[in-house]
Tab-separated table of C-alpha atoms in Angstrom:
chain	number	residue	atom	x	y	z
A	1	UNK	CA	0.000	0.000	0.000
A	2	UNK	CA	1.641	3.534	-0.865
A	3	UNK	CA	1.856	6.302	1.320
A	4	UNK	CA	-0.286	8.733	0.656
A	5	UNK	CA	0.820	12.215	0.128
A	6	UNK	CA	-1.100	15.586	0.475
A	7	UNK	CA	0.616	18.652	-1.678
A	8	UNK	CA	-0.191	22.446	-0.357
A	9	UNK	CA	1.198	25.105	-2.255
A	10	UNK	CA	-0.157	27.975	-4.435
A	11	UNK	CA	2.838	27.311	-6.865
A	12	UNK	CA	1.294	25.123	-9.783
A	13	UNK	CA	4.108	24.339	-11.555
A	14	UNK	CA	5.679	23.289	-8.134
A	15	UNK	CA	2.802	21.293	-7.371
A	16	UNK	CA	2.875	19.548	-10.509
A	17	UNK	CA	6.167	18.999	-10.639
A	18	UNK	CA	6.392	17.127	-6.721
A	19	UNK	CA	3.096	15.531	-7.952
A	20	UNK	CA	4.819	13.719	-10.390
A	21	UNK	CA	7.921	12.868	-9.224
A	22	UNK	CA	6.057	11.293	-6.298
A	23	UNK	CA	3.218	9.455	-8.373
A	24	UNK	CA	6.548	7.609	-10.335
A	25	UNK	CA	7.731	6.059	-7.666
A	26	UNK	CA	6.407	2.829	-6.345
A	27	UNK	CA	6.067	3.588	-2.159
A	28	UNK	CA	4.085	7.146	-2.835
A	29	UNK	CA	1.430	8.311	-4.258
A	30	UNK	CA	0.127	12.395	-4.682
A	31	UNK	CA	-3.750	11.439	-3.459
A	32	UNK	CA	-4.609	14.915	-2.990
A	33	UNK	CA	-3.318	18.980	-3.796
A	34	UNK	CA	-4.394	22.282	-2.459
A	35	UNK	CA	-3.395	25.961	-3.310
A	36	UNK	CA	-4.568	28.004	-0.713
A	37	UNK	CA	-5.223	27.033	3.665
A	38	UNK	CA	-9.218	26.964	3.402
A	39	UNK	CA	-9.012	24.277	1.202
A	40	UNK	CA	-6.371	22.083	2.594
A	41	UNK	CA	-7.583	22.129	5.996
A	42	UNK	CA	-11.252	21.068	4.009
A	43	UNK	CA	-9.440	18.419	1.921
A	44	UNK	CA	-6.877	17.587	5.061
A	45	UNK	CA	-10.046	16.441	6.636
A	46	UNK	CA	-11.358	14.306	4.052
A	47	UNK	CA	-8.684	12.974	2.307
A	48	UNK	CA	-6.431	11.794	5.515
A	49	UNK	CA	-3.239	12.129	3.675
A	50	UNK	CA	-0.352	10.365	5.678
A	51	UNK	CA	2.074	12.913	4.959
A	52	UNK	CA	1.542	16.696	3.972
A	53	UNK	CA	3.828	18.738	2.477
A	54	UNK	CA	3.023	22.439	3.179
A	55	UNK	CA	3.947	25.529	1.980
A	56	UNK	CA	3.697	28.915	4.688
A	57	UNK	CA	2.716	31.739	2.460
A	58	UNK	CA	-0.739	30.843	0.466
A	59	UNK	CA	-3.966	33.209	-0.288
A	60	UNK	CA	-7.044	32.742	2.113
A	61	UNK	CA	-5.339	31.134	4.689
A	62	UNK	CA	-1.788	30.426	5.611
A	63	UNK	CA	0.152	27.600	6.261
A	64	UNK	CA	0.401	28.684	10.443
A	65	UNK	CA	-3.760	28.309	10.124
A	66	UNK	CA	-3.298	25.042	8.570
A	67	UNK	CA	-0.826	23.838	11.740
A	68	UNK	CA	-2.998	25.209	14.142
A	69	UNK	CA	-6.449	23.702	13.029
A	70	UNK	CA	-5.434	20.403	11.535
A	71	UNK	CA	-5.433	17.126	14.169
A	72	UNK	CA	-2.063	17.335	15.539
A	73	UNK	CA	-0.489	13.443	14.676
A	74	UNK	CA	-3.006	13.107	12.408
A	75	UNK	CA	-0.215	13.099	9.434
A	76	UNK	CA	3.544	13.599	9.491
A	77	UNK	CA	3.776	17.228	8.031
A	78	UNK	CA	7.144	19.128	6.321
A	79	UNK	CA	6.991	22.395	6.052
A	80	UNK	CA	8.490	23.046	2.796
A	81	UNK	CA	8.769	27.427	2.753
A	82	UNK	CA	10.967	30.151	1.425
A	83	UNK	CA	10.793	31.596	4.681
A	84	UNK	CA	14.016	31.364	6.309
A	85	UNK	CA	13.979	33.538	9.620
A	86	UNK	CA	14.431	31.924	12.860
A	87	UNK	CA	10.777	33.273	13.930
A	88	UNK	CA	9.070	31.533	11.599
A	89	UNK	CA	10.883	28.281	12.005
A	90	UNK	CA	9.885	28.217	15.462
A	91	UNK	CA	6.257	29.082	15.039
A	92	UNK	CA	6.419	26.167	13.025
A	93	UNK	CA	7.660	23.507	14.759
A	94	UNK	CA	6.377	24.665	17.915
A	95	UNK	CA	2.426	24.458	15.868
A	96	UNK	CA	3.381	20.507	15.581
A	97	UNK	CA	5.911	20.782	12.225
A	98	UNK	CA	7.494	17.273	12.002
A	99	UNK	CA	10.422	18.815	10.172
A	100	UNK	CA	11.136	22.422	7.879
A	101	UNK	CA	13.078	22.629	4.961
A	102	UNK	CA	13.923	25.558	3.217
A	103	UNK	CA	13.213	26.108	-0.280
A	104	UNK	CA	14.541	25.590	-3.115
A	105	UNK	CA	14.465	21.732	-1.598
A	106	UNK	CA	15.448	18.904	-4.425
A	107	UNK	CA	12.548	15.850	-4.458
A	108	UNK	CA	15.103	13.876	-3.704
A	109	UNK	CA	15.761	15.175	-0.619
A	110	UNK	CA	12.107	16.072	0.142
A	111	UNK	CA	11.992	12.206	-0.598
A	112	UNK	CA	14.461	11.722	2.108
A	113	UNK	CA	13.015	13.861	5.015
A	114	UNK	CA	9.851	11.631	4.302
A	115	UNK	CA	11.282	8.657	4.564
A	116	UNK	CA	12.882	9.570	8.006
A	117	UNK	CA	9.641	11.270	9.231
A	118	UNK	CA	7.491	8.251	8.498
A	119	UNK	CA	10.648	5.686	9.905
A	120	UNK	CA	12.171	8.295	12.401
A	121	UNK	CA	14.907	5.222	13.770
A	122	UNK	CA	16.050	5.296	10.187
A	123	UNK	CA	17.330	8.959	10.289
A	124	UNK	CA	20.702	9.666	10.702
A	125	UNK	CA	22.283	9.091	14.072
A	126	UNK	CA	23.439	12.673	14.563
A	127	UNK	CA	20.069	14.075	14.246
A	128	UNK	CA	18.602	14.327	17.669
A	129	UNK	CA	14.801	13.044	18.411
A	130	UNK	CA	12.754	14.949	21.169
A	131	UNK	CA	9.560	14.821	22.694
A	132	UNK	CA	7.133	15.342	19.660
A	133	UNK	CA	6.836	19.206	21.412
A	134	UNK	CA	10.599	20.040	20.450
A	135	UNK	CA	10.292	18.704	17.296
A	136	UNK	CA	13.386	19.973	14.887
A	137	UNK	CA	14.901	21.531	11.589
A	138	UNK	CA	16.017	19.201	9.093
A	139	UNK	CA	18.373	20.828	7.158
A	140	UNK	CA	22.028	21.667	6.257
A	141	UNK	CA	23.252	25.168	6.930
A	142	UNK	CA	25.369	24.987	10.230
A	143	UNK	CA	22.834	28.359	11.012
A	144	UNK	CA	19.808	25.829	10.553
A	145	UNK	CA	22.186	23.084	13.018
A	146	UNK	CA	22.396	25.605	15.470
A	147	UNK	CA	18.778	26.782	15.315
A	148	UNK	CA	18.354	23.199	15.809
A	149	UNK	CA	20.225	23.135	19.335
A	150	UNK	CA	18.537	26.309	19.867
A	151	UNK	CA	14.738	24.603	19.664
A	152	UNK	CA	15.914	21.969	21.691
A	153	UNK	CA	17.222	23.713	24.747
A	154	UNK	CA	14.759	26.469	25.162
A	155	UNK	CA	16.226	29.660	23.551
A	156	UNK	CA	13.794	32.172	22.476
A	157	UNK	CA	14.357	33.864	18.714
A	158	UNK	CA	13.114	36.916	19.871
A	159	UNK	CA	15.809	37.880	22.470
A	160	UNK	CA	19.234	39.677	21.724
A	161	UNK	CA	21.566	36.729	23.008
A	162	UNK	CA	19.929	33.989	20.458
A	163	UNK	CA	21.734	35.676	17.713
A	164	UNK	CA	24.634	36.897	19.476
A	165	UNK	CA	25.004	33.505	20.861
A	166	UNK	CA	24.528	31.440	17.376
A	167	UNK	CA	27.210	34.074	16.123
A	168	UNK	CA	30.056	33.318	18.827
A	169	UNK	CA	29.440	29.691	17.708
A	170	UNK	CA	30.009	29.600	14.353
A	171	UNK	CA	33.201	31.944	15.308
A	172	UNK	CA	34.511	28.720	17.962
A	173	UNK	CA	33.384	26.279	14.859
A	174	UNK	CA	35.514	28.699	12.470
A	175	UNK	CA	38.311	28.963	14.474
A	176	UNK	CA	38.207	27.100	17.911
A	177	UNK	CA	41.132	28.897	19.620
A	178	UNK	CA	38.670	31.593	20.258
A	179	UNK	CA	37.345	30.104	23.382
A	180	UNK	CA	40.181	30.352	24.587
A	181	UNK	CA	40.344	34.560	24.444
A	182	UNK	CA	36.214	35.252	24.991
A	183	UNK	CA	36.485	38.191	26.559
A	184	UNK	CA	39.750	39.920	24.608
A	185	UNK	CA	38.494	38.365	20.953
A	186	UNK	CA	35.349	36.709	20.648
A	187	UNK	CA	32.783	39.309	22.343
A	188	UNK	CA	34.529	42.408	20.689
A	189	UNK	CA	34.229	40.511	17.062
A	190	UNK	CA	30.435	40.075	18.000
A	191	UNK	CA	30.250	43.261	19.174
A	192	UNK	CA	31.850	44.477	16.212
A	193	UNK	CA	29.010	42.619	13.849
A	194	UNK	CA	26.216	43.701	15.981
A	195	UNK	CA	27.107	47.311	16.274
A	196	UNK	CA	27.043	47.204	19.657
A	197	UNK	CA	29.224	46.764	23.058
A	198	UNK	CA	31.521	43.795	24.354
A	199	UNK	CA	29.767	43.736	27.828
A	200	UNK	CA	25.995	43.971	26.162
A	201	UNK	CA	26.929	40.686	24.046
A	202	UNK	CA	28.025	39.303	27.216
A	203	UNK	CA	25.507	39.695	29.490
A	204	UNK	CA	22.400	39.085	26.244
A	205	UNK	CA	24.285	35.505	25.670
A	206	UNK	CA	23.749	35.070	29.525
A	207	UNK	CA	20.800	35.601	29.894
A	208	UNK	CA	20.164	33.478	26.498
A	209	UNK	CA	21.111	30.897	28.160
A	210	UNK	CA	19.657	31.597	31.873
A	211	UNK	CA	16.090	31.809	30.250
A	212	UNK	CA	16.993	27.804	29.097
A	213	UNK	CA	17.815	26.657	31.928
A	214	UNK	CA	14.538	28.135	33.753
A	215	UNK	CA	12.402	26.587	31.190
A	216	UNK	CA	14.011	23.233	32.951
A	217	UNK	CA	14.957	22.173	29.636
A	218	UNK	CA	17.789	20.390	30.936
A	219	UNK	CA	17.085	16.727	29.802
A	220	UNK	CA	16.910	17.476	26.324
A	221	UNK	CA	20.098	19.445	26.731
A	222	UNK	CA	21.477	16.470	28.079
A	223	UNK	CA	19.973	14.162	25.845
A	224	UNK	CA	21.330	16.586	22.966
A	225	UNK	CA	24.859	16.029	23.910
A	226	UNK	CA	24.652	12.326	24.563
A	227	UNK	CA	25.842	12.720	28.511
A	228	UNK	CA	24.257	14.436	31.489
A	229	UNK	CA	26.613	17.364	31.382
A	230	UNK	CA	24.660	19.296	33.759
A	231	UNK	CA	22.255	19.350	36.560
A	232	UNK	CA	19.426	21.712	37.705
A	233	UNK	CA	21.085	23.537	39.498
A	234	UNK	CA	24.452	23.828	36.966
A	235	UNK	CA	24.340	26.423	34.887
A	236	UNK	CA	27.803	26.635	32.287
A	237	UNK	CA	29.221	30.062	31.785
A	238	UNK	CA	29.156	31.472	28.320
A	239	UNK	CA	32.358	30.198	27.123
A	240	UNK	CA	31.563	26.084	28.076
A	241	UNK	CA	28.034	26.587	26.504
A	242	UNK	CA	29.765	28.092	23.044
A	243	UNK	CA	32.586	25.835	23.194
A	244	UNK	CA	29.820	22.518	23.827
A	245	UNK	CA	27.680	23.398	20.779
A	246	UNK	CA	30.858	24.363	18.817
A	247	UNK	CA	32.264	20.585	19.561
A	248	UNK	CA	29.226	19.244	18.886
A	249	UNK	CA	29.042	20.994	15.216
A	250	UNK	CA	32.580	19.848	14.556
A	251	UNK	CA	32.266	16.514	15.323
A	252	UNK	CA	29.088	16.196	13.106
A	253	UNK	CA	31.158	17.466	10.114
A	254	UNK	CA	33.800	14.755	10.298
């Protein structure tokens, strides 16, 4: 029996195009399409698709109205958007996205991501699986890896220290002698990107990671890393927390 695949997006050619790349193949079949929300959430309903692919930005209704008045687990959906900001990511997954990928996407790898949604033991090993509420990115960038983490542990988008903190990351990842000079190098080249002061980047990537820790995140932090690294009532200063992640990204890349 193929799976049975449900198509929203209010690009036609798109649409036709994934349609029948997924109707040649002998596990999946396109059983239903949709161009705007109103009617996907109508035809979501009806058609009980077993996975939906779903774009963000569609007339009528968008693809956040879809999220929210679907049945959550009713399907395995992939958000498959142009919309790259780390807001919208985490509107996303936090509505019940089983993964996002960025557009332009290949089928083949939209083939992929299906696959390992449907058989999630199959994915690869280096891809961490939450709680269905902490659900992640799949993608490539190292900024999408990191946004990743990010999900995971608790971080907020919204606050100053997310981004200040993703940057002093991919600075340890770039060059990890960094860590080693935080407060001489690595806060004044943050600083420097951010137009703004050594001690503000300090005390935003802080309390970036203060406000994870008091969501009591700290089992999936732990279960991110592989070890209990911390406790409760262990919070790591700036540099361990940027050097952790930075590890973590190098290690993945070997």
């Amino acid at each position: 029996m193929k799976t049975r695949i449900m198509v929203v997006d209010d690009n036609e050619e798109y649409v036709k195009e994934t349609s029948a790349y997924f109707n040649a193949t002998e596990k999946f079949e396109v059983a239903a399409t949709a161009e705007n929300g109103v009617a996907a959430i109508e035809k979501f309903n009806s058609v009980k698709p077993d996975v939906m692919l779903l774009d963000l930005v569609m007339p009528q209704a968008d693809g956040f109205s879809v999220l929210e008045r679907v049945q959550k687990g009713a399907a395995k959906i992939i958000v498959v958007s142009a919309l790259s900001q780390d807001v919208f990511i985490s509107k996303a997954i936090g509505l019940g996205a089983d993964y996002y990928m960025i557009k332009p996407v290949s089928l083949q790898n939209l083939e992929s991501r299906i696959r390992e949604a449907l058989n999630p033991s199959a994915a690869p090993k280096n891809y961490y699986s939450p709680q269905p509420s902490q659900r992640l990115v799949r993608h490539g960038s190292l900024d999408e890896k990191i946004t990743n983490i990010f999900i995971t542990v608790g971080i907020p988008a919204h606050i100053k220290g997310y981004h200040f903190l993703r940057e002093a990351i991919k600075m340890a990842i770039d060059n990890p002698e960094i860590i080693n000079n935080i407060t001489k190098k690595l806060y004044p080249e943050v600083a420097g990107k951010f137009n703004t002061t050594p001690s503000k980047v300090e005390r935003a990537i802080r309390h970036a990671i203060e406000v994870a820790w008091n969501r009591g995140k700290i089992e999936n932090i732990n279960a991110l890393f592989g070890v209990r690294v911390y406790g409760h009532n262990e919070k790591p200063t700036n540099g361990e927390f940027i050097a952790l992640v930075a590890d973590k990204m190098l290690l993945e890349s070997v």
